[in-house]
Short mmCIF file of C-alpha atoms in Angstrom, two decimals:
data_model
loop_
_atom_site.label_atom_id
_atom_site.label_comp_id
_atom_site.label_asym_id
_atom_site.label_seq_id
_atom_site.Cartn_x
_atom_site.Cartn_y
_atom_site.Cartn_z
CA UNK A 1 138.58 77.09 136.24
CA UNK A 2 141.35 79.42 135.47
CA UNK A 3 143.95 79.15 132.69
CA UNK A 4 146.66 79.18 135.46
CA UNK A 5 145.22 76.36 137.27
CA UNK A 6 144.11 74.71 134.20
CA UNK A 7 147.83 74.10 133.28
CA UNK A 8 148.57 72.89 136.64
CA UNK A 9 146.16 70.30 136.69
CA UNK A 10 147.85 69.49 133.30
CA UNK A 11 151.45 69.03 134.65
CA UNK A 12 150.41 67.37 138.15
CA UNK A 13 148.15 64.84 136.38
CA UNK A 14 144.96 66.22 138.06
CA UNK A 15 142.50 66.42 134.99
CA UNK A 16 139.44 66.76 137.44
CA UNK A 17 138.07 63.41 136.69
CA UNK A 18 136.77 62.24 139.84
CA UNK A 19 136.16 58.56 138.26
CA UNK A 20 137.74 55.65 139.48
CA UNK A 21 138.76 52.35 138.23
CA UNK A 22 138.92 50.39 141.25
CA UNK A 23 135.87 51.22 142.35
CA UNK A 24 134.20 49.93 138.73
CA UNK A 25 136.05 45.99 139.33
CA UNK A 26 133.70 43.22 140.38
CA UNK A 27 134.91 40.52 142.65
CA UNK A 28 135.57 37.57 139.95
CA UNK A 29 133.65 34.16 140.49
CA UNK A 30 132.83 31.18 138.60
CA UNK A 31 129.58 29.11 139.31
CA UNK A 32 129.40 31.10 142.39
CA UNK A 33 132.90 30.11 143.60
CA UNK A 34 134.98 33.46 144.44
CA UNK A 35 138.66 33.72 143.62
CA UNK A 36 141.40 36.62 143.32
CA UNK A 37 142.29 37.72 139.50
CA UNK A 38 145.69 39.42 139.14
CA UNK A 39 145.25 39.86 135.20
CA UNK A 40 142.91 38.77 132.26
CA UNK A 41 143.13 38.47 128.36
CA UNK A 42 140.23 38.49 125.90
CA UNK A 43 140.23 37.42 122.29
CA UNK A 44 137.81 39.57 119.80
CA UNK A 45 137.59 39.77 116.18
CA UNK A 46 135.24 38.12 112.96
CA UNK A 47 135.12 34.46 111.82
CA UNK A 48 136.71 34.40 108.24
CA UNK A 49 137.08 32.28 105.24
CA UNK A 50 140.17 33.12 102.75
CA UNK A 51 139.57 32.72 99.46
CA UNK A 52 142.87 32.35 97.47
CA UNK A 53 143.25 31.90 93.85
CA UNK A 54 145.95 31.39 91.41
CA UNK A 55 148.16 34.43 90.31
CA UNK A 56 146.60 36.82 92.64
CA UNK A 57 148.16 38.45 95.38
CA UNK A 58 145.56 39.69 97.58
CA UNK A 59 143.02 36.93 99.03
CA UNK A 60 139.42 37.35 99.13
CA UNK A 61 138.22 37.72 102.85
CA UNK A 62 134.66 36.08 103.27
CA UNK A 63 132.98 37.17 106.58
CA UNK A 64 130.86 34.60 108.38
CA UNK A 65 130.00 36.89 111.42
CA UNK A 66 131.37 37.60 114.75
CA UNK A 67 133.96 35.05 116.38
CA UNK A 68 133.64 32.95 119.47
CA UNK A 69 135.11 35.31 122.14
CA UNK A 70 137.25 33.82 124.58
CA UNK A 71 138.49 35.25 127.87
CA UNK A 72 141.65 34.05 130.10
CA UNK A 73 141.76 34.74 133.55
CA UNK A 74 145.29 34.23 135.77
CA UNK A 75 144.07 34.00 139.00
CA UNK A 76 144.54 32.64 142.59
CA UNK A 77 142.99 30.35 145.19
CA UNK A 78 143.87 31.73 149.03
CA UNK A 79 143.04 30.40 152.69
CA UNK A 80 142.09 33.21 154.86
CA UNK A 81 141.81 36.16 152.46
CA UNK A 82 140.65 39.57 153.09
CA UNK A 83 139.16 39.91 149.97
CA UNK A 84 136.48 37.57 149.68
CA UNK A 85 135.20 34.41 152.29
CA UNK A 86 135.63 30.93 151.54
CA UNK A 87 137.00 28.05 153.43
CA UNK A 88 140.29 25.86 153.09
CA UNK A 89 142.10 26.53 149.42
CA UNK A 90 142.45 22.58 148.99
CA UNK A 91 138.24 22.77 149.73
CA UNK A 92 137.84 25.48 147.06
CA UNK A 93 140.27 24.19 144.20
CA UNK A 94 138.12 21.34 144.33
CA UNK A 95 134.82 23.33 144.02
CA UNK A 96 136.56 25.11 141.28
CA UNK A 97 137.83 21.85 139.29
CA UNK A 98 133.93 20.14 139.90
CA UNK A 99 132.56 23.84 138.39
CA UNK A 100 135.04 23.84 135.19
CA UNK A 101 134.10 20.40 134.83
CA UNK A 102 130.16 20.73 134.43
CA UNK A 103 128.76 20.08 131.56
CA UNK A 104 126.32 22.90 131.01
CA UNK A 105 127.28 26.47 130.57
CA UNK A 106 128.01 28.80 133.80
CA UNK A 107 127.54 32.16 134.61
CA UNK A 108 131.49 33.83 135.27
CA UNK A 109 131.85 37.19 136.91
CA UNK A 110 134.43 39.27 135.08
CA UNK A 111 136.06 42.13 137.20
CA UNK A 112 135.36 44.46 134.39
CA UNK A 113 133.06 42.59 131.59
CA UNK A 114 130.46 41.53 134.07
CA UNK A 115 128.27 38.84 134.14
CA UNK A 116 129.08 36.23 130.88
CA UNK A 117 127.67 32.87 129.98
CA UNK A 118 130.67 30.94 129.44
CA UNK A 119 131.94 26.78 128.92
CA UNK A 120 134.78 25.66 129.74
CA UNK A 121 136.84 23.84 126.80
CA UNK A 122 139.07 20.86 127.02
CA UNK A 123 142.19 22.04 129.65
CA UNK A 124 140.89 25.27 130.38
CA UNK A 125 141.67 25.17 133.99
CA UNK A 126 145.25 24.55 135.02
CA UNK A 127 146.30 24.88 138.28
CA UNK A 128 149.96 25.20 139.88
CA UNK A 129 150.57 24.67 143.78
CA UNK A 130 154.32 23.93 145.27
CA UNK A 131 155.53 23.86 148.84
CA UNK A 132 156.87 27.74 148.25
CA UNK A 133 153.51 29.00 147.50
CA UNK A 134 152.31 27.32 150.86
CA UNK A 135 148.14 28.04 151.37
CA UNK A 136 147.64 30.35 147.62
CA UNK A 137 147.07 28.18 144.39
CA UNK A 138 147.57 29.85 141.38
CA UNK A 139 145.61 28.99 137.94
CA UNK A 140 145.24 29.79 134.89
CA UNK A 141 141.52 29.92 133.64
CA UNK A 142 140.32 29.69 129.47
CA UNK A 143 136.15 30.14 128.73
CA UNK A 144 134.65 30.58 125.29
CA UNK A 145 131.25 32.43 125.70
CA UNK A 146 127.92 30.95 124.84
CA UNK A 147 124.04 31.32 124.07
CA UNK A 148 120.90 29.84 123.40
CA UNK A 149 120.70 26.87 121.14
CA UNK A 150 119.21 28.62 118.20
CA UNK A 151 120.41 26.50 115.02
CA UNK A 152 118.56 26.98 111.64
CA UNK A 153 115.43 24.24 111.49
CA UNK A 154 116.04 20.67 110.55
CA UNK A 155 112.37 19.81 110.16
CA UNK A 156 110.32 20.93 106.98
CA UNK A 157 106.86 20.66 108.62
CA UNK A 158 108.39 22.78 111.08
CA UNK A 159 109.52 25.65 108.85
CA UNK A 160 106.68 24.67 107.25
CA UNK A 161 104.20 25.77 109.85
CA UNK A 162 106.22 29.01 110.45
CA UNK A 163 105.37 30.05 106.53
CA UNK A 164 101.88 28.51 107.24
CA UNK A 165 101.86 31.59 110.00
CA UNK A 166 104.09 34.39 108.07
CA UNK A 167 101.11 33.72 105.25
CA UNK A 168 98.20 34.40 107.23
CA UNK A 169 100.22 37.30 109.41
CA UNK A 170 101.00 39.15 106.33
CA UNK A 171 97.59 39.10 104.49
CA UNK A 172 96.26 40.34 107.65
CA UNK A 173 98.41 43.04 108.05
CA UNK A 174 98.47 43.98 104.56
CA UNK A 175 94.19 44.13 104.69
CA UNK A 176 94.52 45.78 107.73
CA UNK A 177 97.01 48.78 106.56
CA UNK A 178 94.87 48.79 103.16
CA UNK A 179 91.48 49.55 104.75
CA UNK A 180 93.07 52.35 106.92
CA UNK A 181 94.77 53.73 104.45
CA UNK A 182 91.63 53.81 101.73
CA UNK A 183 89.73 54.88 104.62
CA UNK A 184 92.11 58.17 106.04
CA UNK A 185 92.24 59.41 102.15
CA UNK A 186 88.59 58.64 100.52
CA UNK A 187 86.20 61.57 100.29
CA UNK A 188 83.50 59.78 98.34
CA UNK A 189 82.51 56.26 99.26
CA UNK A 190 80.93 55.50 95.74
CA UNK A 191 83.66 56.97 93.86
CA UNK A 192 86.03 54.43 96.13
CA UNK A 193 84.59 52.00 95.18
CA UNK A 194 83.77 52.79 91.84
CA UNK A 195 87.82 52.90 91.69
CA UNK A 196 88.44 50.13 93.25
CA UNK A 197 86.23 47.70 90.82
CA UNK A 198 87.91 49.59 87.88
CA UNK A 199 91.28 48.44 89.24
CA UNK A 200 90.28 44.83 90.40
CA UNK A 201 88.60 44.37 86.54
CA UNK A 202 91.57 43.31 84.44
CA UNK A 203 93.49 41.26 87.62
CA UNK A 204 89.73 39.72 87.97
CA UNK A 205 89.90 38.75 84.48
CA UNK A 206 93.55 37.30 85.07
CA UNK A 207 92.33 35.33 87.97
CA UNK A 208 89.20 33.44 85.69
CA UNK A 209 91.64 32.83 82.92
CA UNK A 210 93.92 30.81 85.56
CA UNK A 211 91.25 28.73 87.38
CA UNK A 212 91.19 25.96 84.56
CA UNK A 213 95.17 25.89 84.44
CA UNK A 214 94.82 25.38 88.54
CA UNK A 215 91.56 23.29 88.85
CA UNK A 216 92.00 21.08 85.35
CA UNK A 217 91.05 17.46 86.13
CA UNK A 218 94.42 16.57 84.58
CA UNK A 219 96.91 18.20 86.50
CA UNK A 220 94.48 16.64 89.64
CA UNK A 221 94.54 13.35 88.67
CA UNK A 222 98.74 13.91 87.40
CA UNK A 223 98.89 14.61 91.46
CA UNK A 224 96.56 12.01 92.69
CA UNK A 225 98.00 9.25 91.30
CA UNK A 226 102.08 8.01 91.74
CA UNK A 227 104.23 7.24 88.83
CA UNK A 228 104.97 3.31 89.73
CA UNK A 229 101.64 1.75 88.12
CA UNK A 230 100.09 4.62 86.46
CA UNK A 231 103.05 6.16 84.17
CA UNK A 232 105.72 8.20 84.69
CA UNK A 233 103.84 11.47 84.17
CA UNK A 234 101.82 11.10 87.32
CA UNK A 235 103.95 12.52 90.41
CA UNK A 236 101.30 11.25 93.48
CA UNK A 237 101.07 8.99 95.81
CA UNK A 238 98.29 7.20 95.29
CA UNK A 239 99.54 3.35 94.22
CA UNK A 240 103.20 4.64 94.51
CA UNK A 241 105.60 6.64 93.06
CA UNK A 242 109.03 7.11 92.20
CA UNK A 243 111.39 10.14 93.31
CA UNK A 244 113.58 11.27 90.61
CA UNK A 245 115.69 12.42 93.60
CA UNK A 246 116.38 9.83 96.03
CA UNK A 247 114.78 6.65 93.56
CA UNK A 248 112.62 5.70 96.27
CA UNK A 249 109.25 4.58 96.31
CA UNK A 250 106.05 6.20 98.32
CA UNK A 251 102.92 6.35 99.04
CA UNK A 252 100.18 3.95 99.09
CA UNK A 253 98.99 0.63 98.22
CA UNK A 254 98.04 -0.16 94.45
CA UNK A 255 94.56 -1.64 95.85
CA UNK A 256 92.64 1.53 95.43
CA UNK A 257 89.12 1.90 93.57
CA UNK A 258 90.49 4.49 90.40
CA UNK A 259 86.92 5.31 89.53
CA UNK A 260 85.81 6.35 93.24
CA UNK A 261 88.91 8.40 92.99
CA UNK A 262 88.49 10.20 89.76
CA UNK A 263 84.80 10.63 91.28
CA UNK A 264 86.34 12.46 94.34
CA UNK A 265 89.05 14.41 92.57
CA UNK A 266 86.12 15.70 89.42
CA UNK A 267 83.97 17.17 92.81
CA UNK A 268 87.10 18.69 94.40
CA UNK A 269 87.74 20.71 91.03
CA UNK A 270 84.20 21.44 90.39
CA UNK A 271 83.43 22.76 93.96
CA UNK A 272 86.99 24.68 93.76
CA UNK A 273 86.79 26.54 90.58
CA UNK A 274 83.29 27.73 91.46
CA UNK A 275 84.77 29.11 95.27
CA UNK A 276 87.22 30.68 92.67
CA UNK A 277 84.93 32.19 90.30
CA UNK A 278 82.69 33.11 93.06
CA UNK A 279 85.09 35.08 94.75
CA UNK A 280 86.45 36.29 91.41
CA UNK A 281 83.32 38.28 90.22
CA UNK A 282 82.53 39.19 93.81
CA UNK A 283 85.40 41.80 93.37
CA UNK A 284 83.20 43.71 90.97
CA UNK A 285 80.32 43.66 93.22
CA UNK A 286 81.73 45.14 96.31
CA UNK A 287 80.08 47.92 98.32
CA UNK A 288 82.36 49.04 100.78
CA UNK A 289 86.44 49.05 101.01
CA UNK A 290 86.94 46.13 103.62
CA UNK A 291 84.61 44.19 100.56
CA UNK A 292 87.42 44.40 98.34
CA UNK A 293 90.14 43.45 100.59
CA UNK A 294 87.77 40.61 101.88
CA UNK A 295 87.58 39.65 98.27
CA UNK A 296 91.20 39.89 97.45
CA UNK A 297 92.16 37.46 100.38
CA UNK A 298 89.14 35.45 99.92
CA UNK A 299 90.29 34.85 96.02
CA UNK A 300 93.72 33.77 97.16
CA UNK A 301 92.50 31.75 99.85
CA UNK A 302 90.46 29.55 97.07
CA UNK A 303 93.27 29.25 94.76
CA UNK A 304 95.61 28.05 97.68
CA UNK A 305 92.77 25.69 99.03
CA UNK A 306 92.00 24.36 95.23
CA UNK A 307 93.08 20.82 94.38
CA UNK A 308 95.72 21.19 91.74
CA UNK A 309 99.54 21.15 91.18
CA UNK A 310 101.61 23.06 93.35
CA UNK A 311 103.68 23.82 90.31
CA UNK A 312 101.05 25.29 88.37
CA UNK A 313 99.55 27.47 90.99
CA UNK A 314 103.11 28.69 91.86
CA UNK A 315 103.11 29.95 88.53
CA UNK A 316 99.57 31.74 88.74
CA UNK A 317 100.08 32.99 91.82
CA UNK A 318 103.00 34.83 90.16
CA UNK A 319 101.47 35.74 87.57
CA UNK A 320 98.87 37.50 89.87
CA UNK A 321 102.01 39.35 91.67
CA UNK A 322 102.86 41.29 88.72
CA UNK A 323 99.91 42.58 88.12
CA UNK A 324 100.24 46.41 87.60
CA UNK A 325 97.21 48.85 86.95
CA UNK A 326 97.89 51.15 83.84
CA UNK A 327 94.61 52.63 83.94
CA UNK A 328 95.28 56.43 84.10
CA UNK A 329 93.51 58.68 87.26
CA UNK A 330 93.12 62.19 86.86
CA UNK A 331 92.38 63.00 90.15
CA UNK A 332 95.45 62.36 92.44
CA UNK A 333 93.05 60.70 95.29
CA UNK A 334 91.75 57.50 92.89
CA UNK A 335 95.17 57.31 91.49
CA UNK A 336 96.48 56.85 95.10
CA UNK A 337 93.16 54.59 96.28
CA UNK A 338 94.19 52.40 92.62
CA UNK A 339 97.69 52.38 94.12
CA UNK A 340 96.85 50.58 97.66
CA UNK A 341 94.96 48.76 95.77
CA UNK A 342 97.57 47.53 93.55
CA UNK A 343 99.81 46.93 96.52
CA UNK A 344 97.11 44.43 98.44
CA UNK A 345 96.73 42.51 95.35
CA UNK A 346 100.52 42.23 95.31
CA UNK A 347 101.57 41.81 98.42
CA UNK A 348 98.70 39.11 99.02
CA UNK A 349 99.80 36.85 96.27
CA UNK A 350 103.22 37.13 96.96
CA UNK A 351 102.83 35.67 100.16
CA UNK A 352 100.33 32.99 98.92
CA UNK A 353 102.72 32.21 96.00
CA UNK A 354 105.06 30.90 99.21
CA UNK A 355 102.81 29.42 101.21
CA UNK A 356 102.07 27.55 98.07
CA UNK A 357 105.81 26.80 97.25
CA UNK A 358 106.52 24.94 100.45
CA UNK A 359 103.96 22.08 98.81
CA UNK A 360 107.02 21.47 96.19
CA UNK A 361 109.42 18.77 96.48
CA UNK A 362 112.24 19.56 93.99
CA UNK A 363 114.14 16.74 92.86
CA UNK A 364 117.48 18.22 91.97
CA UNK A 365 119.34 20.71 93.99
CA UNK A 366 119.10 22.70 90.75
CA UNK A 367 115.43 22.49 90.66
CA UNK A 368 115.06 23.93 94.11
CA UNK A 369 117.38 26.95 93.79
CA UNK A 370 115.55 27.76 90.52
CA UNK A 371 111.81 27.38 92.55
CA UNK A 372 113.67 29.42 95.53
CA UNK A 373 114.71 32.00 93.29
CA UNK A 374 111.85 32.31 91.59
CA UNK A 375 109.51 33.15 94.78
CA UNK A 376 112.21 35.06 95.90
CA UNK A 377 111.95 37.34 93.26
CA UNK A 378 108.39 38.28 93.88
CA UNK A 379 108.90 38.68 97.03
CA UNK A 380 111.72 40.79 97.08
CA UNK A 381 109.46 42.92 94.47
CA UNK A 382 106.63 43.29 96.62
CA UNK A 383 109.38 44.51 99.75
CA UNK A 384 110.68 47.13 97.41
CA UNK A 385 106.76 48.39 96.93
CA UNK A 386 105.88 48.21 100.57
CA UNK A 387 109.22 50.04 101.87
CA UNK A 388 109.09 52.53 99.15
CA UNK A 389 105.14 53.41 100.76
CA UNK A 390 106.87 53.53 103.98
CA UNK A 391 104.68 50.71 105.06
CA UNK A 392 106.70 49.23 107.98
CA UNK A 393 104.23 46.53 109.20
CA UNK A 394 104.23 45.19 105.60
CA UNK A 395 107.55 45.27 105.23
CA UNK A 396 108.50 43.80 108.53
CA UNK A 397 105.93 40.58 107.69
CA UNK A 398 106.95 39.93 104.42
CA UNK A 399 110.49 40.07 105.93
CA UNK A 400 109.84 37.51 108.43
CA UNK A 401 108.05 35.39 105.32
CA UNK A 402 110.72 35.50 103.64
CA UNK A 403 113.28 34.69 106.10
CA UNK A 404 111.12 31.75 106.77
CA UNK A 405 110.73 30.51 103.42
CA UNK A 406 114.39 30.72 102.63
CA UNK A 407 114.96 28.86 106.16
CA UNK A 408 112.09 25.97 105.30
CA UNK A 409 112.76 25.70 101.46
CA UNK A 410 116.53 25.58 101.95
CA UNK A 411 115.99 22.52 103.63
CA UNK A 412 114.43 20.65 100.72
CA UNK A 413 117.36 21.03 98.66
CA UNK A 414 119.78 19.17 101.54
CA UNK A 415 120.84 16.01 100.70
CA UNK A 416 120.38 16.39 97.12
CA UNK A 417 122.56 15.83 94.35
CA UNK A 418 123.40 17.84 91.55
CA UNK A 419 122.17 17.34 87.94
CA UNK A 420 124.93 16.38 85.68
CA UNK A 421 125.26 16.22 82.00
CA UNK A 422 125.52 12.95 79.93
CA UNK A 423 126.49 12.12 76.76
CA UNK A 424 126.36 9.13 74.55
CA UNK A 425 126.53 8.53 70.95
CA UNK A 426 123.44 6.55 70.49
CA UNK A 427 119.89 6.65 71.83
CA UNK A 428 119.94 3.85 74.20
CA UNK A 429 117.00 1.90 77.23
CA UNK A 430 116.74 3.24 80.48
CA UNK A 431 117.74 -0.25 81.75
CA UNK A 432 121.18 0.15 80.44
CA UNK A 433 121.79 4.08 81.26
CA UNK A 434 120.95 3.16 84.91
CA UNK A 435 123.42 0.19 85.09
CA UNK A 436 125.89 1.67 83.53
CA UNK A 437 125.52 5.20 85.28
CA UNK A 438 124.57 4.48 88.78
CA UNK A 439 125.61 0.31 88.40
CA UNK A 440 122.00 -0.24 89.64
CA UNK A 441 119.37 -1.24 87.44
CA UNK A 442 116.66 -0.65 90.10
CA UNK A 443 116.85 3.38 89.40
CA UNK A 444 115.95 3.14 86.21
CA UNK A 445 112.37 4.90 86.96
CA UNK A 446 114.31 7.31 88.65
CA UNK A 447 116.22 8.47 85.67
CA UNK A 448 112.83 7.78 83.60
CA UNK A 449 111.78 10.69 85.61
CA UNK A 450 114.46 12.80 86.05
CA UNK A 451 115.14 13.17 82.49
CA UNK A 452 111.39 12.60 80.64
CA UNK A 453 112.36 10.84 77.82
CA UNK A 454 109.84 10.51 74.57
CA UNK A 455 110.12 6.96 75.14
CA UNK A 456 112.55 4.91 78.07
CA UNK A 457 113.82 2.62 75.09
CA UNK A 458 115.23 5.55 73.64
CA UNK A 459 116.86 7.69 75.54
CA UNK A 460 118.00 11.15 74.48
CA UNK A 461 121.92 11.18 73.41
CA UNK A 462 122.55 14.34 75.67
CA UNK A 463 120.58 15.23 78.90
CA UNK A 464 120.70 15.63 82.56
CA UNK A 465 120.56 13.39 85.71
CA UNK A 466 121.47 13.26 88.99
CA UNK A 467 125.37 12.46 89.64
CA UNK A 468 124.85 9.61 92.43
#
């Protein structure tokens, strides 16, 4: 194109553009139910909070995501149009009013957003008619677009099961990216492994030292038995037990053979800390690569399985996480096989420290942010390791744990009150705190257990219960 006719296009209007508008606008319908649209509105923008505070001019502006966007359509019915096909107008405002008045979400044709999934609020359809508009109705049309019902989960087995299955999918992908990565970069199978069993040594040794703080007959028999007829430092259900949370009492009868128990609970340790040890010392007996990550998982496996307080193994299980390697490599290929390695052991106990956590029920919204924290912690830790390998399977599953932990555990804390602090000027009995705190003499287990005095006739001067 030339500069002369360049500027003519310029002053005529004639850019060269051959698009056109008209040609891009859908016929409009609702529910399948056509109609003319002479102009439409939309509302956009981000759902807000303002924070304001005192002696400061500017407000802080807390996002909460996208807003609900809403769309208002001026329209008209007519008989006989040459637009679209549709019988008598009094016929079709009808079929329009029983469409707006559904109670399940429609599909709307836009002229130029397309196809929307849309309700229609309270008075969104008003229509005008009159004798001087004759066969045309005119109305005025207001949707709010919709989705899927995707809420966050209101059951705790639920989001229980989907940590259940974030476990098990990361420890598989994390074995599964370990092997191939030992396996692309070894040049010497024996020195591999000879690596390998130097680096699993000391977290080996870390893992023996924790199997009596997991598999101790105390902390079985602490979570065997319930608080209600067998003291207020046992916290399970067998013969009952009191919630320092909610005061109320679970699990089962008091008619229960103790000895039998004890019996059952001494076998369940026994047989657990050997699968533990087992697996333990099996790390330093491995021939091949896919040995040690069998023995990693199998370790972890044991310790989750092991009968124990979910508490304590929390605790181990973190303790395992941080385990770093400071055993120095001169050769650049065992310091990077000691490296993976370091990241299975890691990442593997990170996500069975979760799976693990979901077996907690805090008692104090306080209790559960500091458990939720805590977890969160390692696994944020073991995220930072796996994205800075540029491992994007790991990352991507401990993601999705994590998501679903903070989704499940979040859950345990609803409904429960804060801890508040007390206090008195003498040491006085549980009986009286609990009337004269909560004016109900029942809870006074409850606050026996909330607050673990050395003795409920003497209560500490200063501590913390719940508020209600």
């Amino acid at each position: 194109m030339t500069f002369i006719q360049k500027a003519i296009n310029e002053l005529t209007g004639n850019t060269g553009n051959d698009w056109s508008w008209s040609e891009h606008v859908q016929p409009a319908s609702f529910r399948g139910i056509p109609f003319a649209v002479v102009n439409a509105s939309a509302a956009f923008g981000r759902r807000q909070a303002r924070h304001e505070y005192p002696y400061r001019d500017k407000p802080w502006i807390e996002d909460l995501g996208r807003s609900v966007r809403r769309f208002t359509l001026r329209g008209f019915l007519v008989q006989d149009s040459r637009i679209y096909r549709a019988s008598d107008v009094i016929t079709q405002r009808n079929n329009l009013i029983a469409a707006c008045e559904s109670g399940e979400p429609g599909t709307l044709i836009h002229p130029t957003l397309g196809e929307l999934t849309v309700c229609v609020p309270e008075g969104g359809l008003r229509t005008e008619e009159g004798a001087t508009s004759g066969r045309m109705f005119s109305f005025t049309l207001t949707v709010v677009e919709t989705g899927l019902k995707v809420f966050a989960i209101t059951d705790t087995a639920a989001s229980g099961g989907q940590v259940n299955q974030g476990w098990l999918a990361t420890t598989t992908v994390t074995a599964a990216k370990f092997i191939s990565s030992v396996t692309a970069e070894v040049r010497s199978v024996t020195q591999a492994v000879r690596t390998l069993q130097n680096t699993a040594r000391f977290w080996q040794n870390m893992v023996i030292n924790a199997v009596d703080q997991v598999t101790s007959l105390g902390n079985a028999l602490n979570n065997t038995f319930g608080s209600l007829h067998y003291g207020r430092y046992c916290s399970g259900l067998t013969g009952g037990t009191v919630s320092g949370a909610t005061g109320r009492v679970t699990g089962k009868s008091a008619d229960t053979d103790d000895a039998e128990i004890i019996r059952q609970q001494m076998a369940k340790g026994v047989s657990g800390r050997a699968a533990i040890q087992q697996a333990a010392d099996g790390l330093l007996q491995i021939r091949t690569v896919e040995d040690f990550a069998t023995g990693v998982t199998n370790t972890l496996n044991n310790i989750v399985a092991a009968t124990g307080s979910a508490q304590e193994k929390v605790v181990v299980l973190g303790d395992l996480a941080s385990y770093r390697d400071t055993r120095f490599y001169p050769v650049k290929a065992d310091a990077d096989i000691a490296a993976r390695a370091v990241a299975l052991i890691v990442v593997t106990s990170a996500a069975a420290m979760t799976r693990v956590a979901m077996d907690i029920n805090p008692t104090s919204q306080e209790e559960a942010q500091r458990i939720q924290k805590q977890v969160c912690d390692v696994l944020d830790e073991a995220m930072i390791q796996a994205g800075d390998r540029f491992d994007d399977n790991v990352y991507s599953a401990l993601l999705a744990l994590y998501n679903a932990f903070i989704d499940g555990f979040s859950l345990k804390g609803t409904g429960l009150n804060n801890l508040v602090q007390y206090t008195f000027n003498r040491p006085l009995p549980a009986l009286t705190l609990a009337s004269r705190i909560y004016q109900d003499s029942g809870r006074t287990d409850e606050l026996i257990q909330s607050t673990q005095p050395l003795h409920p006739a003497f209560m500490p001067v200063r501590f913390k219960a719940l508020s209600a």
